[in-house]
mmCIF file of C-alpha atoms in Angstrom:
data_model
loop_
_atom_site.group_PDB
_atom_site.id
_atom_site.type_symbol
_atom_site.label_atom_id
_atom_site.label_comp_id
_atom_site.label_asym_id
_atom_site.label_seq_id
_atom_site.Cartn_x
_atom_site.Cartn_y
_atom_site.Cartn_z
ATOM 1 C CA ASP A 1 103.018 91.268 -0.186
ATOM 2 C CA ALA A 2 105.568 88.846 1.232
ATOM 3 C CA GLY A 3 104.336 85.976 -0.899
ATOM 4 C CA VAL A 4 103.513 82.514 0.386
ATOM 5 C CA ILE A 5 105.401 81.770 3.581
ATOM 6 C CA GLN A 6 106.368 78.273 4.662
ATOM 7 C CA SER A 7 108.094 76.998 7.767
ATOM 8 C CA PRO A 8 110.334 75.357 8.538
ATOM 9 C CA ARG A 9 112.503 75.531 5.412
ATOM 10 C CA HIS A 10 114.331 72.354 6.366
ATOM 11 C CA GLU A 11 113.283 69.551 8.667
ATOM 12 C CA VAL A 12 115.278 66.483 9.613
ATOM 13 C CA THR A 13 113.560 63.951 11.794
ATOM 14 C CA GLU A 14 113.666 60.308 12.704
ATOM 15 C CA MET A 15 111.264 57.678 11.531
ATOM 16 C CA GLY A 16 108.184 57.512 13.703
ATOM 17 C CA GLN A 17 108.251 61.156 14.743
ATOM 18 C CA GLU A 18 105.458 63.612 14.084
ATOM 19 C CA VAL A 19 106.176 66.349 11.560
ATOM 20 C CA THR A 20 104.170 69.553 11.146
ATOM 21 C CA LEU A 21 104.641 71.820 8.149
ATOM 22 C CA ARG A 22 103.172 75.301 8.128
ATOM 23 C CA CYS A 23 101.956 77.670 5.457
ATOM 24 C CA LYS A 24 100.685 81.237 5.273
ATOM 25 C CA PRO A 25 99.047 82.019 1.911
ATOM 26 C CA ILE A 26 99.017 85.357 0.150
ATOM 27 C CA SER A 27 96.425 87.612 1.735
ATOM 28 C CA GLY A 28 93.161 87.562 -0.212
ATOM 29 C CA HIS A 29 93.789 84.259 -1.931
ATOM 30 C CA ASP A 30 90.886 81.901 -1.368
ATOM 31 C CA TYR A 31 92.632 78.744 -2.523
ATOM 32 C CA LEU A 32 95.490 76.933 -0.836
ATOM 33 C CA PHE A 33 97.299 73.898 -2.204
ATOM 34 C CA TRP A 34 99.757 71.435 -0.699
ATOM 35 C CA TYR A 35 102.139 69.663 -3.091
ATOM 36 C CA ARG A 36 104.922 67.152 -2.669
ATOM 37 C CA GLN A 37 107.897 66.925 -5.050
ATOM 38 C CA THR A 38 110.271 63.994 -5.421
ATOM 39 C CA MET A 39 112.618 62.949 -8.187
ATOM 40 C CA MET A 40 110.657 59.778 -8.808
ATOM 41 C CA ARG A 41 107.101 61.123 -8.779
ATOM 42 C CA GLY A 42 107.562 64.768 -9.677
ATOM 43 C CA LEU A 43 105.202 67.417 -8.310
ATOM 44 C CA GLU A 44 102.006 65.927 -6.909
ATOM 45 C CA LEU A 45 98.962 67.639 -5.457
ATOM 46 C CA LEU A 46 98.157 66.333 -1.990
ATOM 47 C CA ILE A 47 95.159 68.436 -1.008
ATOM 48 C CA TYR A 48 93.610 71.813 -1.664
ATOM 49 C CA PHE A 49 91.310 74.129 0.243
ATOM 50 C CA ASN A 50 88.793 76.738 -0.847
ATOM 51 C CA ASN A 51 87.805 79.279 1.791
ATOM 52 C CA ASN A 52 89.383 77.069 4.458
ATOM 53 C CA VAL A 53 87.341 74.009 3.431
ATOM 54 C CA PRO A 54 89.141 70.938 2.045
ATOM 55 C CA ILE A 55 87.889 70.340 -1.484
ATOM 56 C CA ASP A 56 89.991 67.487 -2.800
ATOM 57 C CA ASP A 57 92.228 65.311 -0.640
ATOM 58 C CA SER A 58 92.495 62.419 -3.084
ATOM 59 C CA GLY A 59 96.233 62.956 -3.339
ATOM 60 C CA MET A 60 96.897 62.423 0.359
ATOM 61 C CA PRO A 61 98.934 59.224 0.354
ATOM 62 C CA GLU A 62 97.515 57.595 3.461
ATOM 63 C CA ASP A 63 96.030 58.179 6.886
ATOM 64 C CA ARG A 64 99.383 59.227 8.257
ATOM 65 C CA PHE A 65 98.910 62.530 6.432
ATOM 66 C CA SER A 66 96.447 65.177 7.557
ATOM 67 C CA ALA A 67 95.937 68.823 6.671
ATOM 68 C CA LYS A 68 94.001 71.620 8.300
ATOM 69 C CA MET A 69 93.199 75.213 7.551
ATOM 70 C CA PRO A 70 91.772 76.790 10.712
ATOM 71 C CA ASN A 71 91.613 80.261 9.181
ATOM 72 C CA ALA A 72 92.299 82.119 5.953
ATOM 73 C CA SER A 73 95.899 82.872 6.820
ATOM 74 C CA PHE A 74 97.216 79.574 8.112
ATOM 75 C CA SER A 75 97.392 75.921 7.140
ATOM 76 C CA THR A 76 99.261 72.883 8.428
ATOM 77 C CA LEU A 77 100.260 69.567 6.929
ATOM 78 C CA LYS A 78 100.981 66.899 9.506
ATOM 79 C CA ILE A 79 102.643 63.523 9.085
ATOM 80 C CA GLN A 80 102.309 61.095 11.960
ATOM 81 C CA PRO A 81 104.195 58.813 12.140
ATOM 82 C CA SER A 82 106.786 59.836 9.571
ATOM 83 C CA GLU A 83 108.612 57.309 7.381
ATOM 84 C CA PRO A 84 111.763 57.576 5.243
ATOM 85 C CA ARG A 85 109.652 57.442 2.064
ATOM 86 C CA ASP A 86 108.029 60.726 3.112
ATOM 87 C CA SER A 87 111.321 62.503 2.434
ATOM 88 C CA ALA A 88 110.568 65.139 -0.194
ATOM 89 C CA VAL A 89 110.117 68.856 -0.743
ATOM 90 C CA TYR A 90 106.670 69.998 0.314
ATOM 91 C CA PHE A 91 105.297 73.115 -1.343
ATOM 92 C CA CYS A 92 102.376 75.245 -0.381
ATOM 93 C CA ALA A 93 100.755 77.417 -3.038
ATOM 94 C CA SER A 94 97.867 79.842 -3.137
ATOM 95 C CA SER A 95 95.699 81.414 -5.818
ATOM 96 C CA LEU A 96 92.716 83.676 -6.284
ATOM 97 C CA ARG A 97 90.584 81.408 -8.465
ATOM 98 C CA GLY A 98 91.799 77.906 -7.880
ATOM 99 C CA SER A 99 93.554 75.806 -10.481
ATOM 100 C CA ALA A 100 92.280 77.913 -13.365
ATOM 101 C CA ASP A 101 94.447 80.731 -12.110
ATOM 102 C CA THR A 102 98.104 81.405 -11.397
ATOM 103 C CA GLN A 103 99.337 79.529 -8.383
ATOM 104 C CA TYR A 104 102.014 81.212 -6.306
ATOM 105 C CA PHE A 105 104.341 78.783 -4.626
ATOM 106 C CA GLY A 106 106.087 79.152 -1.326
ATOM 107 C CA PRO A 107 109.806 78.363 -0.969
ATOM 108 C CA GLY A 108 109.071 74.813 0.154
ATOM 109 C CA THR A 109 110.032 72.673 3.120
ATOM 110 C CA ARG A 110 112.708 70.055 2.524
ATOM 111 C CA LEU A 111 111.837 67.100 4.742
ATOM 112 C CA THR A 112 114.315 64.343 5.493
ATOM 113 C CA VAL A 113 113.140 61.363 7.504
ATOM 114 C CA LEU A 114 115.997 59.185 8.751
ATOM 115 C CA GLN B 1 99.526 56.348 -19.727
ATOM 116 C CA LYS B 2 100.450 59.282 -17.549
ATOM 117 C CA GLU B 3 97.977 62.144 -17.448
ATOM 118 C CA VAL B 4 100.604 64.699 -18.469
ATOM 119 C CA GLU B 5 103.752 63.645 -20.278
ATOM 120 C CA GLN B 6 106.904 65.559 -21.055
ATOM 121 C CA ASN B 7 110.244 64.577 -22.468
ATOM 122 C CA SER B 8 112.481 64.731 -19.404
ATOM 123 C CA GLY B 9 115.489 65.754 -21.451
ATOM 124 C CA PRO B 10 117.908 67.136 -20.759
ATOM 125 C CA LEU B 11 117.460 69.444 -23.686
ATOM 126 C CA SER B 12 120.598 71.330 -24.539
ATOM 127 C CA VAL B 13 120.579 74.334 -26.895
ATOM 128 C CA PRO B 14 123.177 76.982 -27.718
ATOM 129 C CA GLU B 15 122.680 80.557 -26.616
ATOM 130 C CA GLY B 16 120.491 82.453 -29.081
ATOM 131 C CA ALA B 17 118.748 79.358 -30.415
ATOM 132 C CA ILE B 18 115.087 78.409 -30.114
ATOM 133 C CA ALA B 19 114.246 75.898 -27.387
ATOM 134 C CA SER B 20 111.149 73.808 -27.987
ATOM 135 C CA LEU B 21 109.468 72.059 -25.062
ATOM 136 C CA ASN B 22 106.601 69.666 -25.588
ATOM 137 C CA CYS B 23 103.790 68.245 -23.485
ATOM 138 C CA THR B 24 100.916 65.865 -24.141
ATOM 139 C CA TYR B 25 97.914 65.207 -21.932
ATOM 140 C CA SER B 26 95.388 62.420 -21.758
ATOM 141 C CA ASP B 27 92.148 64.016 -20.559
ATOM 142 C CA ARG B 28 90.089 65.681 -23.279
ATOM 143 C CA GLY B 29 88.206 67.583 -20.588
ATOM 144 C CA SER B 30 91.282 69.645 -19.816
ATOM 145 C CA GLN B 31 90.524 73.347 -19.869
ATOM 146 C CA SER B 32 93.607 75.327 -18.909
ATOM 147 C CA PHE B 33 97.277 74.820 -19.564
ATOM 148 C CA PHE B 34 100.259 76.280 -17.773
ATOM 149 C CA TRP B 35 104.012 76.378 -18.089
ATOM 150 C CA TYR B 36 106.003 76.787 -14.877
ATOM 151 C CA ARG B 37 109.741 77.285 -14.623
ATOM 152 C CA GLN B 38 111.694 75.866 -11.707
ATOM 153 C CA TYR B 39 115.305 76.741 -11.040
ATOM 154 C CA SER B 40 117.338 74.198 -9.131
ATOM 155 C CA GLY B 41 116.496 74.339 -5.439
ATOM 156 C CA LYS B 42 113.727 76.882 -5.959
ATOM 157 C CA SER B 43 109.953 76.786 -6.221
ATOM 158 C CA PRO B 44 107.981 76.747 -9.482
ATOM 159 C CA GLU B 45 106.945 80.071 -10.977
ATOM 160 C CA LEU B 46 104.425 80.656 -13.721
ATOM 161 C CA ILE B 47 105.726 81.642 -17.142
ATOM 162 C CA MET B 48 102.623 81.387 -19.281
ATOM 163 C CA PHE B 49 99.117 80.054 -19.435
ATOM 164 C CA ILE B 50 96.920 79.287 -22.426
ATOM 165 C CA TYR B 51 93.252 78.400 -22.680
ATOM 166 C CA SER B 52 92.426 78.486 -26.395
ATOM 167 C CA ASN B 53 93.764 76.677 -29.416
ATOM 168 C CA GLY B 54 96.539 78.475 -31.225
ATOM 169 C CA ASP B 55 99.535 80.505 -30.196
ATOM 170 C CA LYS B 56 100.045 82.932 -27.348
ATOM 171 C CA GLU B 57 103.134 85.092 -27.260
ATOM 172 C CA ASP B 58 104.741 86.907 -24.345
ATOM 173 C CA GLY B 59 108.138 88.382 -25.033
ATOM 174 C CA ARG B 60 110.543 85.597 -25.954
ATOM 175 C CA PHE B 61 108.024 82.924 -24.960
ATOM 176 C CA THR B 62 105.296 81.406 -27.127
ATOM 177 C CA ALA B 63 102.828 78.834 -25.908
ATOM 178 C CA GLN B 64 101.039 76.685 -28.474
ATOM 179 C CA LEU B 65 97.911 74.623 -27.830
ATOM 180 C CA ASN B 66 96.269 71.994 -30.010
ATOM 181 C CA LYS B 67 93.342 70.448 -28.165
ATOM 182 C CA ALA B 68 92.505 68.038 -30.989
ATOM 183 C CA SER B 69 95.972 66.518 -30.697
ATOM 184 C CA GLN B 70 96.051 67.019 -26.906
ATOM 185 C CA TYR B 71 99.353 68.771 -27.231
ATOM 186 C CA VAL B 72 100.811 71.926 -25.726
ATOM 187 C CA SER B 73 104.260 73.348 -26.321
ATOM 188 C CA LEU B 74 106.497 76.182 -25.194
ATOM 189 C CA LEU B 75 108.967 77.909 -27.486
ATOM 190 C CA ILE B 76 111.745 80.053 -26.084
ATOM 191 C CA ARG B 77 113.330 82.326 -28.657
ATOM 192 C CA ASP B 78 116.827 83.757 -28.318
ATOM 193 C CA SER B 79 117.571 81.365 -25.468
ATOM 194 C CA GLN B 80 119.813 82.688 -22.715
ATOM 195 C CA PRO B 81 121.893 80.821 -20.123
ATOM 196 C CA SER B 82 119.520 82.264 -17.522
ATOM 197 C CA ASP B 83 116.741 80.198 -19.121
ATOM 198 C CA SER B 84 118.473 77.032 -17.915
ATOM 199 C CA ALA B 85 115.927 75.410 -15.592
ATOM 200 C CA THR B 86 113.308 72.690 -15.402
ATOM 201 C CA TYR B 87 110.087 73.513 -17.255
ATOM 202 C CA LEU B 88 106.909 71.997 -15.909
ATOM 203 C CA CYS B 89 103.784 71.582 -17.971
ATOM 204 C CA ALA B 90 100.583 71.662 -15.913
ATOM 205 C CA VAL B 91 97.068 70.842 -17.006
ATOM 206 C CA ASN B 92 93.869 71.814 -15.229
ATOM 207 C CA ILE B 93 90.887 69.550 -15.435
ATOM 208 C CA TYR B 94 87.730 71.390 -14.583
ATOM 209 C CA ALA B 95 85.690 69.377 -12.135
ATOM 210 C CA GLY B 96 82.488 71.326 -12.610
ATOM 211 C CA GLY B 97 80.237 72.853 -9.969
ATOM 212 C CA THR B 98 81.968 75.274 -7.683
ATOM 213 C CA SER B 99 85.384 73.688 -8.046
ATOM 214 C CA TYR B 100 88.011 74.972 -10.422
ATOM 215 C CA GLY B 101 89.535 71.518 -10.735
ATOM 216 C CA LYS B 102 93.101 70.688 -9.946
ATOM 217 C CA LEU B 103 96.451 70.909 -11.651
ATOM 218 C CA THR B 104 98.324 67.845 -12.791
ATOM 219 C CA PHE B 105 101.997 68.423 -13.513
ATOM 220 C CA GLY B 106 104.275 66.650 -15.941
ATOM 221 C CA GLN B 107 107.658 65.362 -14.808
ATOM 222 C CA GLY B 108 109.359 68.411 -16.264
ATOM 223 C CA THR B 109 111.951 68.961 -18.980
ATOM 224 C CA ILE B 110 115.441 70.043 -17.981
ATOM 225 C CA LEU B 111 116.711 72.765 -20.300
ATOM 226 C CA THR B 112 120.345 73.760 -20.510
ATOM 227 C CA VAL B 113 121.381 76.784 -22.568
ATOM 228 C CA HIS B 114 125.116 76.816 -23.135
ATOM 229 C CA PRO B 115 127.080 79.934 -24.102
#
Protein backbone atom coordinates (compact mmCIF):
# COMPACT_ATOMS: atom_id res chain seq x y z
CA ASP A 1 0.00 0.00 0.00
CA ALA A 2 1.21 3.52 -0.72
CA GLY A 3 0.35 4.75 2.74
CA VAL A 4 -1.62 7.89 3.50
CA ILE A 5 -1.35 10.38 0.66
CA GLN A 6 -1.65 14.13 1.14
CA SER A 7 -1.60 16.98 -1.33
CA PRO A 8 -0.24 19.48 -1.79
CA ARG A 9 2.97 18.98 0.20
CA HIS A 10 3.56 22.71 0.41
CA GLU A 11 1.12 25.58 0.06
CA VAL A 12 1.89 29.28 0.18
CA THR A 13 -1.04 31.62 -0.02
CA GLU A 14 -2.07 35.11 0.90
CA MET A 15 -4.31 36.07 3.75
CA GLY A 16 -7.96 35.89 2.81
CA GLN A 17 -7.54 33.17 0.20
CA GLU A 18 -9.26 29.81 0.33
CA VAL A 19 -7.05 26.80 0.98
CA THR A 20 -8.01 23.17 0.35
CA LEU A 21 -5.93 20.31 1.69
CA ARG A 22 -6.50 16.78 0.46
CA CYS A 23 -6.04 13.33 1.91
CA LYS A 24 -6.35 9.75 0.72
CA PRO A 25 -6.32 7.26 3.62
CA ILE A 26 -4.95 3.74 3.54
CA SER A 27 -7.42 1.44 1.82
CA GLY A 28 -9.59 -0.41 4.34
CA HIS A 29 -9.04 2.02 7.18
CA ASP A 30 -12.35 3.20 8.57
CA TYR A 31 -11.00 6.12 10.57
CA LEU A 32 -9.49 9.32 9.25
CA PHE A 33 -7.97 12.08 11.36
CA TRP A 34 -6.88 15.63 10.61
CA TYR A 35 -4.18 17.14 12.83
CA ARG A 36 -2.39 20.46 12.93
CA GLN A 37 1.17 20.86 14.27
CA THR A 38 2.82 24.10 15.33
CA MET A 39 5.79 24.84 17.54
CA MET A 40 3.62 26.62 20.07
CA ARG A 41 0.71 24.18 20.34
CA GLY A 42 2.24 20.90 19.27
CA LEU A 43 0.15 18.27 17.49
CA GLU A 44 -3.58 18.90 17.84
CA LEU A 45 -6.51 16.86 16.61
CA LEU A 46 -8.88 18.95 14.51
CA ILE A 47 -11.50 16.42 13.48
CA TYR A 48 -11.92 12.73 12.85
CA PHE A 49 -14.24 10.60 10.76
CA ASN A 50 -15.52 7.06 11.11
CA ASN A 51 -16.91 5.48 7.95
CA ASN A 52 -17.01 8.92 6.33
CA VAL A 53 -19.08 10.43 9.16
CA PRO A 54 -17.57 13.21 11.30
CA ILE A 55 -17.42 11.98 14.89
CA ASP A 56 -15.62 14.71 16.79
CA ASP A 57 -14.93 18.17 15.40
CA SER A 58 -14.33 19.86 18.75
CA GLY A 59 -10.78 20.66 17.74
CA MET A 60 -11.75 22.71 14.70
CA PRO A 61 -10.60 26.19 15.67
CA GLU A 62 -13.44 28.20 14.19
CA ASP A 63 -16.00 28.42 11.42
CA ARG A 64 -13.32 29.23 8.89
CA PHE A 65 -12.33 25.56 9.00
CA SER A 66 -14.42 22.81 7.45
CA ALA A 67 -13.76 19.18 6.62
CA LYS A 68 -15.55 16.67 4.44
CA MET A 69 -15.21 13.03 3.59
CA PRO A 70 -17.40 12.31 0.56
CA ASN A 71 -16.21 8.72 0.26
CA ALA A 72 -13.93 6.20 1.93
CA SER A 73 -10.90 7.18 -0.10
CA PHE A 74 -10.92 10.95 0.02
CA SER A 75 -11.15 13.79 2.51
CA THR A 76 -10.62 17.55 2.36
CA LEU A 77 -9.84 20.20 4.92
CA LYS A 78 -10.77 23.69 3.82
CA ILE A 79 -9.83 27.04 5.32
CA GLN A 80 -11.77 30.05 4.13
CA PRO A 81 -10.63 32.75 4.55
CA SER A 82 -7.09 31.88 5.56
CA GLU A 83 -5.12 33.91 8.12
CA PRO A 84 -1.40 34.04 8.97
CA ARG A 85 -2.06 32.23 12.27
CA ASP A 86 -3.24 29.21 10.26
CA SER A 87 0.35 28.63 9.14
CA ALA A 88 1.26 25.13 10.31
CA VAL A 89 1.86 21.58 9.15
CA TYR A 90 -1.40 19.74 8.62
CA PHE A 91 -1.32 15.97 8.91
CA CYS A 92 -3.87 13.43 7.86
CA ALA A 93 -3.81 10.01 9.51
CA SER A 94 -5.84 6.85 9.20
CA SER A 95 -6.39 3.74 11.29
CA LEU A 96 -8.40 0.54 11.40
CA ARG A 97 -9.93 0.92 14.87
CA GLY A 98 -9.81 4.57 15.70
CA SER A 99 -7.65 6.06 18.42
CA ALA A 100 -7.21 2.74 20.20
CA ASP A 101 -5.17 1.57 17.25
CA THR A 102 -2.04 2.58 15.37
CA GLN A 103 -2.52 5.73 13.39
CA TYR A 104 -0.60 6.02 10.15
CA PHE A 105 0.31 9.56 9.27
CA GLY A 106 0.65 11.08 5.85
CA PRO A 107 3.67 13.24 4.95
CA GLY A 108 1.82 16.43 5.86
CA THR A 109 1.06 19.69 4.12
CA ARG A 110 3.14 22.69 5.15
CA LEU A 111 0.86 25.72 4.90
CA THR A 112 2.20 29.25 4.91
CA VAL A 113 -0.27 32.12 4.93
CA LEU A 114 1.34 35.48 4.15
CA GLN B 1 -2.75 21.53 33.80
CA LYS B 2 -2.17 20.15 30.34
CA GLU B 3 -3.82 16.83 29.56
CA VAL B 4 -0.53 15.22 28.53
CA GLU B 5 2.78 16.61 29.73
CA GLN B 6 6.31 15.82 28.66
CA ASN B 7 9.65 17.36 29.44
CA SER B 8 10.47 19.16 26.20
CA GLY B 9 14.19 18.63 26.66
CA PRO B 10 16.37 18.57 24.79
CA LEU B 11 17.61 15.36 26.29
CA SER B 12 21.15 14.57 25.30
CA VAL B 13 22.69 11.13 25.88
CA PRO B 14 25.90 9.50 24.65
CA GLU B 15 25.77 6.66 22.17
CA GLY B 16 25.18 3.34 23.93
CA ALA B 17 23.50 4.87 26.97
CA ILE B 18 19.90 4.47 28.12
CA ALA B 19 17.55 7.31 27.22
CA SER B 20 14.58 7.76 29.52
CA LEU B 21 11.55 9.72 28.31
CA ASN B 22 8.69 10.54 30.63
CA CYS B 23 5.05 11.50 30.26
CA THR B 24 2.24 12.26 32.68
CA TYR B 25 -1.46 12.54 31.92
CA SER B 26 -4.37 14.08 33.74
CA ASP B 27 -7.41 11.97 32.83
CA ARG B 28 -7.83 8.81 34.88
CA GLY B 29 -10.17 7.48 32.21
CA SER B 30 -7.29 7.11 29.78
CA GLN B 31 -7.17 3.64 28.28
CA SER B 32 -4.38 3.41 25.74
CA PHE B 33 -0.94 4.94 25.57
CA PHE B 34 1.32 5.42 22.59
CA TRP B 35 4.83 6.58 21.83
CA TYR B 36 5.42 8.13 18.41
CA ARG B 37 8.77 9.15 16.98
CA GLN B 38 9.07 12.14 14.68
CA TYR B 39 12.22 12.94 12.76
CA SER B 40 12.75 16.56 11.82
CA GLY B 41 10.57 17.48 8.86
CA LYS B 42 8.83 14.11 8.83
CA SER B 43 5.54 12.73 10.08
CA PRO B 44 5.06 10.85 13.36
CA GLU B 45 5.42 7.08 13.33
CA LEU B 46 4.37 4.66 16.03
CA ILE B 47 7.09 3.04 18.11
CA MET B 48 5.11 1.35 20.84
CA PHE B 49 1.75 1.16 22.52
CA ILE B 50 0.81 -0.07 25.98
CA TYR B 51 -2.56 -0.73 27.57
CA SER B 52 -1.82 -2.46 30.87
CA ASN B 53 0.19 -1.53 33.92
CA GLY B 54 3.77 -2.72 33.87
CA ASP B 55 6.47 -3.00 31.27
CA LYS B 56 6.31 -3.86 27.59
CA GLU B 57 9.49 -4.56 25.70
CA ASP B 58 10.16 -4.46 21.97
CA GLY B 59 13.78 -4.75 20.96
CA ARG B 60 15.71 -1.82 22.42
CA PHE B 61 12.50 -0.08 23.50
CA THR B 62 10.60 -0.56 26.75
CA ALA B 63 7.37 1.19 27.58
CA GLN B 64 6.33 1.45 31.22
CA LEU B 65 2.84 2.32 32.46
CA ASN B 66 1.68 3.18 35.97
CA LYS B 67 -1.99 4.11 35.90
CA ALA B 68 -2.13 4.85 39.64
CA SER B 69 0.54 7.51 39.20
CA GLN B 70 -0.78 8.50 35.74
CA TYR B 71 2.67 8.07 34.33
CA VAL B 72 4.04 6.45 31.20
CA SER B 73 7.66 6.26 30.13
CA LEU B 74 9.81 5.06 27.26
CA LEU B 75 13.29 3.63 27.74
CA ILE B 76 15.67 3.32 24.82
CA ARG B 77 18.58 1.00 25.51
CA ASP B 78 21.88 1.17 23.63
CA SER B 79 20.91 4.53 22.16
CA GLN B 80 22.11 5.21 18.63
CA PRO B 81 22.56 8.52 16.78
CA SER B 82 19.71 7.37 14.53
CA ASP B 83 17.42 7.55 17.58
CA SER B 84 17.83 11.33 17.59
CA ALA B 85 14.29 12.65 17.06
CA THR B 86 11.30 14.10 18.87
CA TYR B 87 9.33 11.55 20.88
CA LEU B 88 5.64 12.19 21.29
CA CYS B 89 3.57 10.66 24.04
CA ALA B 90 -0.09 10.18 23.11
CA VAL B 91 -2.98 9.21 25.34
CA ASN B 92 -6.33 7.86 24.22
CA ILE B 93 -9.40 8.65 26.24
CA TYR B 94 -12.17 6.24 25.48
CA ALA B 95 -15.38 8.11 24.89
CA GLY B 96 -17.65 5.11 25.22
CA GLY B 97 -20.39 3.95 22.86
CA THR B 98 -19.23 3.34 19.34
CA SER B 99 -16.37 5.80 19.50
CA TYR B 100 -12.81 4.79 20.21
CA GLY B 101 -12.05 8.19 21.70
CA LYS B 102 -9.34 10.48 20.49
CA LEU B 103 -5.63 10.88 20.95
CA THR B 104 -4.15 13.77 22.86
CA PHE B 105 -0.45 14.34 22.24
CA GLY B 106 2.17 15.80 24.52
CA GLN B 107 4.48 18.55 23.29
CA GLY B 108 7.21 16.02 22.64
CA THR B 109 10.72 15.50 23.99
CA ILE B 110 13.67 16.20 21.73
CA LEU B 111 16.30 13.48 22.07
CA THR B 112 19.84 13.87 20.83
CA VAL B 113 22.21 10.90 20.87
CA HIS B 114 25.79 12.02 20.36
CA PRO B 115 28.58 9.71 19.19
